[in-house]
């Protein structure tokens, strides 16, 4: 096998990305501290044609050279908006018909591999602070909580890793229903 060169990958340019049909999935970052994590989430959202990112609370916003280091230009392709209060973003998205999901370890959570999206539903998924996770008031306002099954000794994953796992899994399931 031969590795493909970048020019053989047939990737979209920024204008094509902006015009492309998006995966009906919105990402909310709830007080994420690490600029590298924010950039990584942008890059993952670009990879799966995610509709939009909400940057909430202390989450930094572009332009920022530290975000750019890991985003590699995805801050130019993926739509984003800053909202001072995560709960306000959640309430706004609920009014627009989005189904709100916190990615967290909580009572009665649904394991990621067991979650089946509904056809024609827009979803908003919330990732929380690196230490505190998603704020309890935001978890309480969510329609559902999804948990990533883990089997080792640690109780959490880095937020950019969590985002990669969850966005990939949900994007594949959602696109199977809506984009084929």
C-alpha positions as protocol buffer text, in pm:
chain_id: "A"
residue {
  index: 1
  type: UNK
  ca { x: 0 y: 0 z: 0 }
}
residue {
  index: 2
  type: UNK
  ca { x: 108 y: 354 z: -75 }
}
residue {
  index: 3
  type: UNK
  ca { x: 24 y: 648 z: 146 }
}
residue {
  index: 4
  type: UNK
  ca { x: -178 y: 914 z: -33 }
}
residue {
  index: 5
  type: UNK
  ca { x: -41 y: 1263 z: -82 }
}
residue {
  index: 6
  type: UNK
  ca { x: -249 y: 1553 z: 49 }
}
residue {
  index: 7
  type: UNK
  ca { x: -349 y: 1654 z: -305 }
}
residue {
  index: 8
  type: UNK
  ca { x: -495 y: 1303 z: -359 }
}
residue {
  index: 9
  type: UNK
  ca { x: -734 y: 1324 z: -62 }
}
residue {
  index: 10
  type: UNK
  ca { x: -1001 y: 1527 z: -247 }
}
residue {
  index: 11
  type: UNK
  ca { x: -1074 y: 1748 z: 54 }
}
residue {
  index: 12
  type: UNK
  ca { x: -1313 y: 2042 z: 40 }
}
residue {
  index: 13
  type: UNK
  ca { x: -1180 y: 2396 z: 36 }
}
residue {
  index: 14
  type: UNK
  ca { x: -1330 y: 2644 z: 283 }
}
residue {
  index: 15
  type: UNK
  ca { x: -1596 y: 2772 z: 42 }
}
residue {
  index: 16
  type: UNK
  ca { x: -1702 y: 2418 z: -49 }
}
residue {
  index: 17
  type: UNK
  ca { x: -1713 y: 2329 z: 322 }
}
residue {
  index: 18
  type: UNK
  ca { x: -1939 y: 2626 z: 399 }
}
residue {
  index: 19
  type: UNK
  ca { x: -2180 y: 2523 z: 118 }
}
residue {
  index: 20
  type: UNK
  ca { x: -2177 y: 2151 z: 200 }
}
residue {
  index: 21
  type: UNK
  ca { x: -2467 y: 1980 z: 376 }
}
residue {
  index: 22
  type: UNK
  ca { x: -2372 y: 1962 z: 743 }
}
residue {
  index: 23
  type: UNK
  ca { x: -2416 y: 1684 z: 992 }
}
residue {
  index: 24
  type: UNK
  ca { x: -2707 y: 1804 z: 1211 }
}
residue {
  index: 25
  type: UNK
  ca { x: -2488 y: 1812 z: 1519 }
}
residue {
  index: 26
  type: UNK
  ca { x: -2386 y: 2113 z: 1728 }
}
residue {
  index: 27
  type: UNK
  ca { x: -2099 y: 2106 z: 1976 }
}
residue {
  index: 28
  type: UNK
  ca { x: -2104 y: 2312 z: 2295 }
}
residue {
  index: 29
  type: UNK
  ca { x: -1785 y: 2366 z: 2495 }
}
residue {
  index: 30
  type: UNK
  ca { x: -1871 y: 2445 z: 2857 }
}
residue {
  index: 31
  type: UNK
  ca { x: -1585 y: 2638 z: 3020 }
}
residue {
  index: 32
  type: UNK
  ca { x: -1303 y: 2451 z: 2847 }
}
residue {
  index: 33
  type: UNK
  ca { x: -968 y: 2592 z: 2962 }
}
residue {
  index: 34
  type: UNK
  ca { x: -713 y: 2442 z: 2725 }
}
residue {
  index: 35
  type: UNK
  ca { x: -659 y: 2631 z: 2402 }
}
residue {
  index: 36
  type: UNK
  ca { x: -515 y: 2315 z: 2247 }
}
residue {
  index: 37
  type: UNK
  ca { x: -832 y: 2122 z: 2335 }
}
residue {
  index: 38
  type: UNK
  ca { x: -1045 y: 2394 z: 2178 }
}
residue {
  index: 39
  type: UNK
  ca { x: -838 y: 2382 z: 1859 }
}
residue {
  index: 40
  type: UNK
  ca { x: -858 y: 2003 z: 1849 }
}
residue {
  index: 41
  type: UNK
  ca { x: -1236 y: 2014 z: 1878 }
}
residue {
  index: 42
  type: UNK
  ca { x: -1253 y: 2261 z: 1588 }
}
residue {
  index: 43
  type: UNK
  ca { x: -1043 y: 2026 z: 1376 }
}
residue {
  index: 44
  type: UNK
  ca { x: -1260 y: 1726 z: 1463 }
}
residue {
  index: 45
  type: UNK
  ca { x: -1575 y: 1926 z: 1383 }
}
residue {
  index: 46
  type: UNK
  ca { x: -1428 y: 2016 z: 1045 }
}
residue {
  index: 47
  type: UNK
  ca { x: -1351 y: 1649 z: 973 }
}
residue {
  index: 48
  type: UNK
  ca { x: -1716 y: 1548 z: 1023 }
}
residue {
  index: 49
  type: UNK
  ca { x: -1891 y: 1856 z: 874 }
}
residue {
  index: 50
  type: UNK
  ca { x: -2038 y: 1957 z: 1209 }
}
residue {
  index: 51
  type: UNK
  ca { x: -2289 y: 2239 z: 1186 }
}
residue {
  index: 52
  type: UNK
  ca { x: -2160 y: 2473 z: 1457 }
}
residue {
  index: 53
  type: UNK
  ca { x: -1962 y: 2511 z: 1779 }
}
residue {
  index: 54
  type: UNK
  ca { x: -2074 y: 2720 z: 2076 }
}
residue {
  index: 55
  type: UNK
  ca { x: -1785 y: 2843 z: 2292 }
}
residue {
  index: 56
  type: UNK
  ca { x: -1920 y: 2919 z: 2637 }
}
residue {
  index: 57
  type: UNK
  ca { x: -1798 y: 3080 z: 2958 }
}
residue {
  index: 58
  type: UNK
  ca { x: -1419 y: 3084 z: 2994 }
}
residue {
  index: 59
  type: UNK
  ca { x: -1373 y: 2895 z: 2666 }
}
residue {
  index: 60
  type: UNK
  ca { x: -1140 y: 3107 z: 2452 }
}
residue {
  index: 61
  type: UNK
  ca { x: -1239 y: 3217 z: 2103 }
}
residue {
  index: 62
  type: UNK
  ca { x: -1055 y: 3258 z: 1773 }
}
residue {
  index: 63
  type: UNK
  ca { x: -846 y: 3425 z: 1654 }
}
residue {
  index: 64
  type: UNK
  ca { x: -588 y: 3284 z: 1891 }
}
residue {
  index: 65
  type: UNK
  ca { x: -247 y: 3146 z: 1793 }
}
residue {
  index: 66
  type: UNK
  ca { x: -266 y: 2862 z: 2050 }
}
residue {
  index: 67
  type: UNK
  ca { x: -609 y: 2751 z: 1919 }
}
residue {
  index: 68
  type: UNK
  ca { x: -478 y: 2781 z: 1563 }
}
residue {
  index: 69
  type: UNK
  ca { x: -186 y: 2546 z: 1641 }
}
residue {
  index: 70
  type: UNK
  ca { x: -420 y: 2249 z: 1677 }
}
residue {
  index: 71
  type: UNK
  ca { x: -716 y: 2372 z: 1470 }
}
residue {
  index: 72
  type: UNK
  ca { x: -496 y: 2412 z: 1160 }
}
residue {
  index: 73
  type: UNK
  ca { x: -741 y: 2653 z: 997 }
}
residue {
  index: 74
  type: UNK
  ca { x: -1065 y: 2481 z: 1105 }
}
residue {
  index: 75
  type: UNK
  ca { x: -1166 y: 2802 z: 1284 }
}
residue {
  index: 76
  type: UNK
  ca { x: -1215 y: 2944 z: 933 }
}
residue {
  index: 77
  type: UNK
  ca { x: -1434 y: 2658 z: 809 }
}
residue {
  index: 78
  type: UNK
  ca { x: -1650 y: 2561 z: 1110 }
}
residue {
  index: 79
  type: UNK
  ca { x: -1917 y: 2809 z: 1216 }
}
residue {
  index: 80
  type: UNK
  ca { x: -1886 y: 2916 z: 1579 }
}
residue {
  index: 81
  type: UNK
  ca { x: -2046 y: 3152 z: 1825 }
}
residue {
  index: 82
  type: UNK
  ca { x: -1952 y: 3273 z: 2172 }
}
residue {
  index: 83
  type: UNK
  ca { x: -2214 y: 3257 z: 2447 }
}
residue {
  index: 84
  type: UNK
  ca { x: -2120 y: 3384 z: 2793 }
}
residue {
  index: 85
  type: UNK
  ca { x: -2349 y: 3141 z: 2973 }
}
residue {
  index: 86
  type: UNK
  ca { x: -2373 y: 2774 z: 2871 }
}
residue {
  index: 87
  type: UNK
  ca { x: -2726 y: 2744 z: 3005 }
}
residue {
  index: 88
  type: UNK
  ca { x: -2835 y: 3033 z: 2781 }
}
residue {
  index: 89
  type: UNK
  ca { x: -2692 y: 2852 z: 2478 }
}
residue {
  index: 90
  type: UNK
  ca { x: -2875 y: 2534 z: 2582 }
}
residue {
  index: 91
  type: UNK
  ca { x: -3206 y: 2717 z: 2625 }
}
residue {
  index: 92
  type: UNK
  ca { x: -3166 y: 2891 z: 2288 }
}
residue {
  index: 93
  type: UNK
  ca { x: -3094 y: 2562 z: 2112 }
}
residue {
  index: 94
  type: UNK
  ca { x: -3388 y: 2390 z: 2285 }
}
residue {
  index: 95
  type: UNK
  ca { x: -3618 y: 2664 z: 2155 }
}
residue {
  index: 96
  type: UNK
  ca { x: -3485 y: 2586 z: 1807 }
}
residue {
  index: 97
  type: UNK
  ca { x: -3576 y: 2219 z: 1852 }
}
residue {
  index: 98
  type: UNK
  ca { x: -3234 y: 2072 z: 1931 }
}
residue {
  index: 99
  type: UNK
  ca { x: -3211 y: 1766 z: 2154 }
}
residue {
  index: 100
  type: UNK
  ca { x: -2951 y: 1847 z: 2421 }
}
residue {
  index: 101
  type: UNK
  ca { x: -2701 y: 1584 z: 2534 }
}
residue {
  index: 102
  type: UNK
  ca { x: -2436 y: 1628 z: 2801 }
}
residue {
  index: 103
  type: UNK
  ca { x: -2132 y: 1405 z: 2768 }
}
residue {
  index: 104
  type: UNK
  ca { x: -2077 y: 1313 z: 3129 }
}
residue {
  index: 105
  type: UNK
  ca { x: -2081 y: 1037 z: 3388 }
}
residue {
  index: 106
  type: UNK
  ca { x: -2418 y: 1061 z: 3560 }
}
residue {
  index: 107
  type: UNK
  ca { x: -2702 y: 861 z: 3705 }
}
residue {
  index: 108
  type: UNK
  ca { x: -2913 y: 697 z: 3436 }
}
residue {
  index: 109
  type: UNK
  ca { x: -2672 y: 793 z: 3159 }
}
residue {
  index: 110
  type: UNK
  ca { x: -2689 y: 615 z: 2824 }
}
residue {
  index: 111
  type: UNK
  ca { x: -2373 y: 442 z: 2708 }
}
residue {
  index: 112
  type: UNK
  ca { x: -2250 y: 590 z: 2381 }
}
residue {
  index: 113
  type: UNK
  ca { x: -2260 y: 258 z: 2199 }
}
residue {
  index: 114
  type: UNK
  ca { x: -2627 y: 212 z: 2303 }
}
residue {
  index: 115
  type: UNK
  ca { x: -2746 y: 556 z: 2187 }
}
residue {
  index: 116
  type: UNK
  ca { x: -2949 y: 553 z: 1866 }
}
residue {
  index: 117
  type: UNK
  ca { x: -3028 y: 892 z: 1714 }
}
residue {
  index: 118
  type: UNK
  ca { x: -3371 y: 971 z: 1575 }
}
residue {
  index: 119
  type: UNK
  ca { x: -3410 y: 1055 z: 1210 }
}
residue {
  index: 120
  type: UNK
  ca { x: -3464 y: 1427 z: 1139 }
}
residue {
  index: 121
  type: UNK
  ca { x: -3353 y: 1538 z: 1487 }
}
residue {
  index: 122
  type: UNK
  ca { x: -3086 y: 1803 z: 1543 }
}
residue {
  index: 123
  type: UNK
  ca { x: -2855 y: 1726 z: 1835 }
}
residue {
  index: 124
  type: UNK
  ca { x: -2637 y: 1948 z: 2054 }
}
residue {
  index: 125
  type: UNK
  ca { x: -2365 y: 1775 z: 2255 }
}
residue {
  index: 126
  type: UNK
  ca { x: -2194 y: 1939 z: 2551 }
}
residue {
  index: 127
  type: UNK
  ca { x: -1835 y: 1880 z: 2660 }
}
residue {
  index: 128
  type: UNK
  ca { x: -1723 y: 2022 z: 2992 }
}
residue {
  index: 129
  type: UNK
  ca { x: -1430 y: 2168 z: 3175 }
}
residue {
  index: 130
  type: UNK
  ca { x: -1117 y: 1953 z: 3199 }
}
residue {
  index: 131
  type: UNK
  ca { x: -1144 y: 1925 z: 3580 }
}
residue {
  index: 132
  type: UNK
  ca { x: -1511 y: 1981 z: 3670 }
}
residue {
  index: 133
  type: UNK
  ca { x: -1682 y: 1841 z: 3362 }
}
residue {
  index: 134
  type: UNK
  ca { x: -2018 y: 1976 z: 3246 }
}
residue {
  index: 135
  type: UNK
  ca { x: -2176 y: 2207 z: 3506 }
}
residue {
  index: 136
  type: UNK
  ca { x: -2453 y: 2035 z: 3705 }
}
residue {
  index: 137
  type: UNK
  ca { x: -2713 y: 2295 z: 3606 }
}
residue {
  index: 138
  type: UNK
  ca { x: -2633 y: 2224 z: 3241 }
}
residue {
  index: 139
  type: UNK
  ca { x: -2653 y: 1847 z: 3296 }
}
residue {
  index: 140
  type: UNK
  ca { x: -2990 y: 1900 z: 3466 }
}
residue {
  index: 141
  type: UNK
  ca { x: -3115 y: 2105 z: 3170 }
}
residue {
  index: 142
  type: UNK
  ca { x: -3010 y: 1837 z: 2921 }
}
residue {
  index: 143
  type: UNK
  ca { x: -3253 y: 1598 z: 2757 }
}
residue {
  index: 144
  type: UNK
  ca { x: -3011 y: 1310 z: 2801 }
}
residue {
  index: 145
  type: UNK
  ca { x: -2663 y: 1225 z: 2925 }
}
residue {
  index: 146
  type: UNK
  ca { x: -2432 y: 1006 z: 2722 }
}
residue {
  index: 147
  type: UNK
  ca { x: -2134 y: 835 z: 2877 }
}
residue {
  index: 148
  type: UNK
  ca { x: -1830 y: 687 z: 2704 }
}
residue {
  index: 149
  type: UNK
  ca { x: -1780 y: 333 z: 2836 }
}
residue {
  index: 150
  type: UNK
  ca { x: -1442 y: 302 z: 3007 }
}
residue {
  index: 151
  type: UNK
  ca { x: -1284 y: -10 z: 3154 }
}
residue {
  index: 152
  type: UNK
  ca { x: -950 y: 92 z: 3306 }
}
residue {
  index: 153
  type: UNK
  ca { x: -845 y: 258 z: 3630 }
}
residue {
  index: 154
  type: UNK
  ca { x: -890 y: 622 z: 3524 }
}
residue {
  index: 155
  type: UNK
  ca { x: -1227 y: 792 z: 3549 }
}
residue {
  index: 156
  type: UNK
  ca { x: -1205 y: 1031 z: 3256 }
}
residue {
  index: 157
  type: UNK
  ca { x: -1059 y: 1105 z: 2914 }
}
residue {
  index: 158
  type: UNK
  ca { x: -909 y: 1428 z: 2784 }
}
residue {
  index: 159
  type: UNK
  ca { x: -1183 y: 1646 z: 2638 }
}
residue {
  index: 160
  type: UNK
  ca { x: -1035 y: 1644 z: 2288 }
}
residue {
  index: 161
  type: UNK
  ca { x: -1022 y: 1263 z: 2298 }
}
residue {
  index: 162
  type: UNK
  ca { x: -1380 y: 1248 z: 2430 }
}
residue {
  index: 163
  type: UNK
  ca { x: -1492 y: 1486 z: 2157 }
}
residue {
  index: 164
  type: UNK
  ca { x: -1322 y: 1277 z: 1889 }
}
residue {
  index: 165
  type: UNK
  ca { x: -1485 y: 956 z: 2010 }
}
residue {
  index: 166
  type: UNK
  ca { x: -1835 y: 1100 z: 2056 }
}
residue {
  index: 167
  type: UNK
  ca { x: -1841 y: 1317 z: 1743 }
}
residue {
  index: 168
  type: UNK
  ca { x: -1722 y: 1029 z: 1526 }
}
residue {
  index: 169
  type: UNK
  ca { x: -1974 y: 784 z: 1672 }
}
residue {
  index: 170
  type: UNK
  ca { x: -2270 y: 1022 z: 1652 }
}
residue {
  index: 171
  type: UNK
  ca { x: -2175 y: 1161 z: 1310 }
}
residue {
  index: 172
  type: UNK
  ca { x: -2156 y: 810 z: 1166 }
}
residue {
  index: 173
  type: UNK
  ca { x: -2492 y: 711 z: 1314 }
}
residue {
  index: 174
  type: UNK
  ca { x: -2663 y: 1038 z: 1215 }
}
residue {
  index: 175
  type: UNK
  ca { x: -2519 y: 1045 z: 863 }
}
residue {
  index: 176
  type: UNK
  ca { x: -2633 y: 686 z: 809 }
}
residue {
  index: 177
  type: UNK
  ca { x: -2992 y: 808 z: 852 }
}
residue {
  index: 178
  type: UNK
  ca { x: -2982 y: 1156 z: 702 }
}
residue {
  index: 179
  type: UNK
  ca { x: -2714 y: 1174 z: 437 }
}
residue {
  index: 180
  type: UNK
  ca { x: -2728 y: 851 z: 236 }
}
